Amino acid sequence: MIIHNENLNIEQIAESGQCFRMNPIEKNTYSLIAYGRYLELKQIDESTVEFRCSEEEFKQLWKEYFDLTFNYKKIVDGLINGSDDFLKKAAEYGRGIRILKQEPFEALISFIISQNKNIPAIKSCIEAICKQYGERKINKELGGAEYYIFPRPEVLAQARCEDLRQCKTGYRDQYIIRAAQAVASGKLDLDSLIKCSHEEAVETLKSIHGVGIKVANCVSLYGLHHIEAFPVDVWIKKILKEIYQDKFDLNAYHGFAGIVQQYMFYYIRSNLIS
DNA sequence: GGCCAGGGCCCAC
DNA sequence: GTGGGCCATGGC
C-alpha cells in the first residue's frame, strides 16, 4: 500500500518518543509491532510511505493506528503561521509527526516503565518483557521473521518480581504487576476511559500505584487518544522554563495540546537549539 | 565513571 | 500542599 500524506514521516514518528517498538531496519525503512501484528514501513519521499501489508489490513488497522483521517496539516500550518517563534520552528521541523493510537494496556505498562529511564533503556526493557511474556509469532508475508507481541494483561498479572527484574524493570516490577492485575481483573477498564474525558481518564489512571501525573497524561494521549493531554517530562519542563519562563499558555492550544507537546519534545531533543 | 533519564512514592515540614 | 530523599538500572 502506497500512502500519500504531507504529514506522515516514519522516522519522525519513530524518534518522537511516543512509541517504543518502531525501529529502523534499513535505509528509510522501519519495522513496527502493534496489535499483534508486524509491519514494515518505507519512506519513499517526503510525503509518500509504503505500508508493507494488504489493503485490507491497512484499512482495518493501520489507517486508524496512524490517525490518518485527522488533519495534521491544519495544525502545523496554524503553528507555522502563528506568533510563537519556538512553535513555528518546532512544527516546521516535526511536521511529519502524528499521534499514534496505541493499545491502551501496552501504553500503560510502557509508560510505567518509562519513569526515570531514557528511551533506549525503555525500549530494551520492553523488548525483554515481550520476549519473556509475549506470544511468539511468525510473519509469513515478510520473510518469515519471528516476533513477540506485547503480553496480555493476564500473563503479566502473574509474573514474578524476580523474572521481571531480569528484564531490567528495576523497582517498577510491582507497579507493572499490580497494574496488570487491575486490568486483568476488570477493576481498571481501559477501554471505558477512551469514551470518557481526558480529565476523568487521568484521575482514574492515577489511582494505579506507580502512575503519577506525567505517566497518566502519556497513557491518556498515546493509549486513549485524548489529544488534549499534555505530558510534562524533564524535556518539556526545560522548554517551559527556559523558552517560556514558565508562562506558556496551554489554553491557546485547547483541544490539541498533546500534538503541540509532541512537536516541542521532538524538536528540543534534536539538538538543533543550544 | 559520574550524571542523567518521557517520575512517583513517601515522609517531614 | 509542598519539597526533597530515595528508588534500580542502562546509556552515554
Coordinates of C-alpha atoms in Angstrom, one line a residue, chain A:
Chain A
M1 CA 0.0 0.0 0.0
I2 CA 1.3 3.4 -1.0
I3 CA 0.1 6.3 1.0
H4 CA 0.4 10.0 0.2
N5 CA 0.3 12.4 3.1
E6 CA 2.2 15.6 3.7
N7 CA 2.3 15.0 7.4
L8 CA 3.5 11.5 7.6
N9 CA 7.1 10.9 8.4
I10 CA 8.0 7.4 9.8
E11 CA 11.4 8.4 11.1
Q12 CA 10.0 11.4 12.9
I13 CA 7.2 9.3 14.5
A14 CA 9.7 6.6 15.5
E15 CA 12.0 9.1 17.0
S16 CA 9.3 11.1 18.8
G17 CA 9.4 9.1 22.0
Q18 CA 5.7 8.2 21.9
C19 CA 6.2 4.5 21.0
F20 CA 8.9 2.0 21.8
R21 CA 8.6 -0.8 19.3
M22 CA 9.2 1.0 16.0
N23 CA 12.8 0.6 14.9
P24 CA 15.0 1.2 11.8
I25 CA 15.8 -2.0 9.8
E26 CA 17.3 -0.5 6.7
K27 CA 17.6 2.9 4.9
N28 CA 14.3 4.8 5.3
T29 CA 12.6 1.7 6.5
Y30 CA 11.2 0.8 9.9
S31 CA 9.6 -2.2 11.5
L32 CA 6.7 -1.9 13.9
I33 CA 5.0 -4.4 16.2
A34 CA 1.5 -3.5 17.4
Y35 CA -2.0 -5.1 17.8
G36 CA -0.4 -8.5 17.5
R37 CA 0.9 -7.6 14.0
Y38 CA 4.3 -7.0 12.4
L39 CA 4.6 -4.2 9.9
E40 CA 7.3 -2.7 7.7
L41 CA 7.2 0.9 6.5
K42 CA 9.3 2.7 4.0
Q43 CA 9.5 6.4 3.4
I44 CA 9.6 6.8 -0.3
D45 CA 9.8 10.5 -0.3
E46 CA 8.8 13.4 1.9
S47 CA 5.1 12.7 1.5
T48 CA 4.9 9.1 0.5
V49 CA 5.1 6.0 2.6
E50 CA 4.9 2.4 1.7
F51 CA 2.9 0.2 4.1
R52 CA 4.0 -3.4 3.5
C53 CA 0.7 -5.0 4.2
S54 CA -2.6 -5.8 2.4
E55 CA -5.0 -3.1 1.6
E56 CA -7.5 -4.8 3.9
E57 CA -5.1 -4.8 6.9
F58 CA -4.2 -1.2 6.2
K59 CA -7.9 -0.1 6.1
Q60 CA -8.8 -2.2 9.1
L61 CA -5.8 -1.3 11.4
W62 CA -3.0 0.9 10.3
K63 CA -5.1 3.8 8.9
E64 CA -6.6 4.2 12.3
Y65 CA -3.3 3.5 14.2
F66 CA -1.5 6.3 12.3
D67 CA -4.5 8.6 12.8
L68 CA -4.6 9.1 9.0
T69 CA -8.1 10.6 9.0
F70 CA -7.1 13.5 11.1
N71 CA -5.9 16.7 9.5
Y72 CA -2.5 17.5 10.9
K73 CA -1.7 19.9 8.2
K74 CA -4.2 22.3 9.6
I75 CA -2.5 22.3 13.0
V76 CA 1.0 22.5 11.5
D77 CA 0.1 25.4 9.3
G78 CA -1.6 27.1 12.2
L79 CA 1.6 27.0 14.2
I80 CA 3.8 27.9 11.3
N81 CA 1.7 31.0 10.6
G82 CA 1.3 31.8 14.3
S83 CA 3.2 34.2 16.5
D84 CA 5.1 31.8 18.7
D85 CA 8.6 31.6 17.3
F86 CA 9.6 28.5 19.0
L87 CA 6.5 26.5 18.0
K88 CA 6.9 27.8 14.5
K89 CA 10.3 26.1 14.2
A90 CA 9.2 23.1 16.1
A91 CA 6.1 22.5 13.9
E92 CA 8.1 23.0 10.8
Y93 CA 10.8 20.6 11.9
G94 CA 8.4 17.8 13.1
R95 CA 5.6 18.3 10.7
G96 CA 5.6 14.6 9.8
I97 CA 4.7 13.5 13.3
R98 CA 1.3 12.0 14.2
I99 CA -0.1 10.8 17.5
L100 CA -0.4 7.0 17.2
K101 CA -3.4 5.2 18.6
Q102 CA -1.6 2.6 20.6
E103 CA -3.1 -0.2 22.6
P104 CA -4.2 1.1 26.0
F105 CA -2.6 -1.6 28.0
E106 CA 0.7 -1.5 26.2
A107 CA 0.8 2.2 26.7
L108 CA 0.0 1.9 30.4
I109 CA 2.8 -0.6 31.0
S110 CA 5.3 1.1 28.7
F111 CA 4.9 4.5 30.4
I112 CA 5.1 3.0 33.9
I113 CA 8.4 1.5 32.7
S114 CA 9.5 4.8 31.2
Q115 CA 9.8 6.6 34.5
N116 CA 13.4 7.6 35.2
K117 CA 14.7 5.8 32.2
N118 CA 16.0 7.1 28.9
I119 CA 14.4 6.0 25.6
P120 CA 16.9 3.3 24.6
A121 CA 16.6 1.8 28.1
I122 CA 12.8 1.8 27.9
K123 CA 13.0 0.1 24.5
S124 CA 15.3 -2.7 25.6
C125 CA 13.3 -3.3 28.8
I126 CA 10.0 -3.6 26.8
E127 CA 11.6 -5.9 24.2
A128 CA 12.8 -8.2 27.0
I129 CA 9.3 -8.3 28.5
C130 CA 7.8 -9.1 25.2
K131 CA 10.3 -11.9 24.6
Q132 CA 9.6 -13.4 28.0
Y133 CA 5.9 -13.0 28.3
G134 CA 4.5 -12.2 24.8
E135 CA 3.2 -14.6 22.3
R136 CA 5.7 -15.6 19.6
K137 CA 4.6 -15.1 16.1
I138 CA 5.9 -15.7 12.6
N139 CA 5.4 -13.2 9.8
K140 CA 4.6 -15.2 6.7
E141 CA 4.2 -12.3 4.3
L142 CA 7.5 -10.6 5.1
G143 CA 10.2 -13.3 5.0
G144 CA 9.1 -15.4 7.9
A145 CA 10.7 -13.4 10.6
E146 CA 9.7 -14.2 14.2
Y147 CA 8.5 -11.6 16.6
Y148 CA 6.9 -11.3 20.0
I149 CA 3.8 -9.4 20.6
F150 CA 3.2 -7.3 23.8
P151 CA 2.0 -9.6 26.6
R152 CA -1.7 -9.8 27.6
P153 CA -2.7 -8.4 31.0
E154 CA -3.5 -11.8 32.4
V155 CA 0.0 -13.0 31.7
L156 CA 1.8 -10.0 33.2
A157 CA -0.6 -10.2 36.2
Q158 CA 1.0 -13.5 37.1
A159 CA 4.6 -12.5 36.5
R160 CA 7.1 -12.9 39.3
C161 CA 9.2 -10.0 40.5
E162 CA 12.5 -11.8 40.0
D163 CA 11.6 -12.6 36.4
L164 CA 10.6 -9.1 35.7
R165 CA 13.8 -7.8 37.2
Q166 CA 15.6 -9.9 34.7
C167 CA 14.0 -7.7 32.1
K168 CA 15.6 -4.6 33.9
T169 CA 12.4 -3.2 35.2
G170 CA 14.2 -2.2 38.4
Y171 CA 11.9 -1.0 41.2
R172 CA 9.0 -0.8 38.8
D173 CA 8.3 -4.5 39.0
Q174 CA 5.5 -4.3 41.4
Y175 CA 4.0 -1.3 39.6
I176 CA 3.8 -3.5 36.5
I177 CA 2.3 -6.5 38.2
R178 CA -0.3 -4.5 40.1
A179 CA -1.3 -2.5 37.0
A180 CA -1.7 -5.7 35.0
Q181 CA -3.7 -7.3 37.8
A182 CA -6.1 -4.3 37.9
V183 CA -6.7 -4.6 34.1
A184 CA -6.9 -8.4 34.1
S185 CA -9.4 -8.4 36.9
G186 CA -11.5 -5.8 35.3
K187 CA -11.0 -3.4 38.1
L188 CA -9.4 -1.0 35.7
D189 CA -11.4 -0.8 32.4
L190 CA -9.1 1.0 30.0
D191 CA -11.5 0.9 27.1
S192 CA -14.1 2.8 29.1
L193 CA -11.5 5.5 29.6
I194 CA -11.4 6.1 25.8
K195 CA -15.0 7.3 25.9
C196 CA -14.8 9.5 29.0
S197 CA -13.0 12.8 29.2
H198 CA -9.2 13.2 29.4
E199 CA -9.5 14.6 32.9
E200 CA -11.5 11.7 34.2
A201 CA -9.1 9.3 32.5
V202 CA -6.1 10.9 34.2
E203 CA -7.9 10.8 37.6
T204 CA -8.7 7.1 37.2
L205 CA -5.2 6.2 35.9
K206 CA -3.6 7.9 38.9
S207 CA -5.3 5.5 41.2
I208 CA -2.9 2.9 39.9
H209 CA 0.2 2.6 42.1
G210 CA 3.2 3.9 40.1
V211 CA 1.1 6.1 37.8
G212 CA 1.5 9.8 38.6
I213 CA 0.5 12.9 36.6
K214 CA 3.1 12.5 33.8
V215 CA 2.6 8.8 33.1
A216 CA -1.2 9.3 33.3
N217 CA -1.0 12.0 30.7
C218 CA 1.1 9.9 28.4
V219 CA -1.4 7.0 28.7
S220 CA -4.2 9.3 28.0
L221 CA -2.5 10.8 25.0
Y222 CA -0.9 7.8 23.4
G223 CA -3.1 5.0 24.6
L224 CA -6.6 6.6 24.8
H225 CA -6.0 9.3 22.1
H226 CA -7.1 12.2 24.2
I227 CA -5.1 14.6 22.2
E228 CA -5.7 17.4 24.7
A229 CA -3.4 15.7 27.1
F230 CA -0.1 17.5 27.8
P231 CA 2.6 15.3 29.4
V232 CA 5.3 17.2 31.1
D233 CA 8.6 15.3 31.4
V234 CA 12.1 16.7 32.1
W235 CA 12.4 17.9 28.5
I236 CA 9.1 19.7 28.3
K237 CA 9.9 21.1 31.7
K238 CA 13.1 22.5 30.4
I239 CA 11.3 24.2 27.5
L240 CA 8.6 25.6 29.7
K241 CA 11.2 27.1 31.9
E242 CA 13.9 28.2 29.5
I243 CA 11.9 29.2 26.4
Y244 CA 8.7 30.4 28.1
Q245 CA 9.9 31.4 31.6
D246 CA 7.2 29.2 32.9
K247 CA 4.5 31.4 31.3
F248 CA 3.4 29.1 28.5
D249 CA -0.3 29.4 27.8
L250 CA -1.7 26.0 27.3
N251 CA -5.2 27.4 26.7
A252 CA -4.0 28.8 23.4
Y253 CA -3.9 25.2 22.1
H254 CA -7.1 23.9 23.7
G255 CA -8.2 20.5 22.5
F256 CA -4.9 19.6 20.8
A257 CA -2.2 20.4 23.3
G258 CA -0.8 16.9 23.0
I259 CA 0.1 17.4 19.4
V260 CA 1.9 20.7 20.2
Q261 CA 3.7 19.0 23.0
Q262 CA 4.9 16.3 20.6
Y263 CA 6.4 18.9 18.3
M264 CA 8.1 20.5 21.2
F265 CA 9.6 17.3 22.5
Y266 CA 10.9 16.1 19.2
Y267 CA 12.4 19.5 18.4
I268 CA 14.2 20.0 21.7
R269 CA 15.7 16.6 21.6
S270 CA 17.0 17.1 18.1
N271 CA 19.8 19.3 19.5
L272 CA 19.2 22.0 16.9
I273 CA 18.9 24.5 19.7
S274 CA 21.8 25.1 22.1

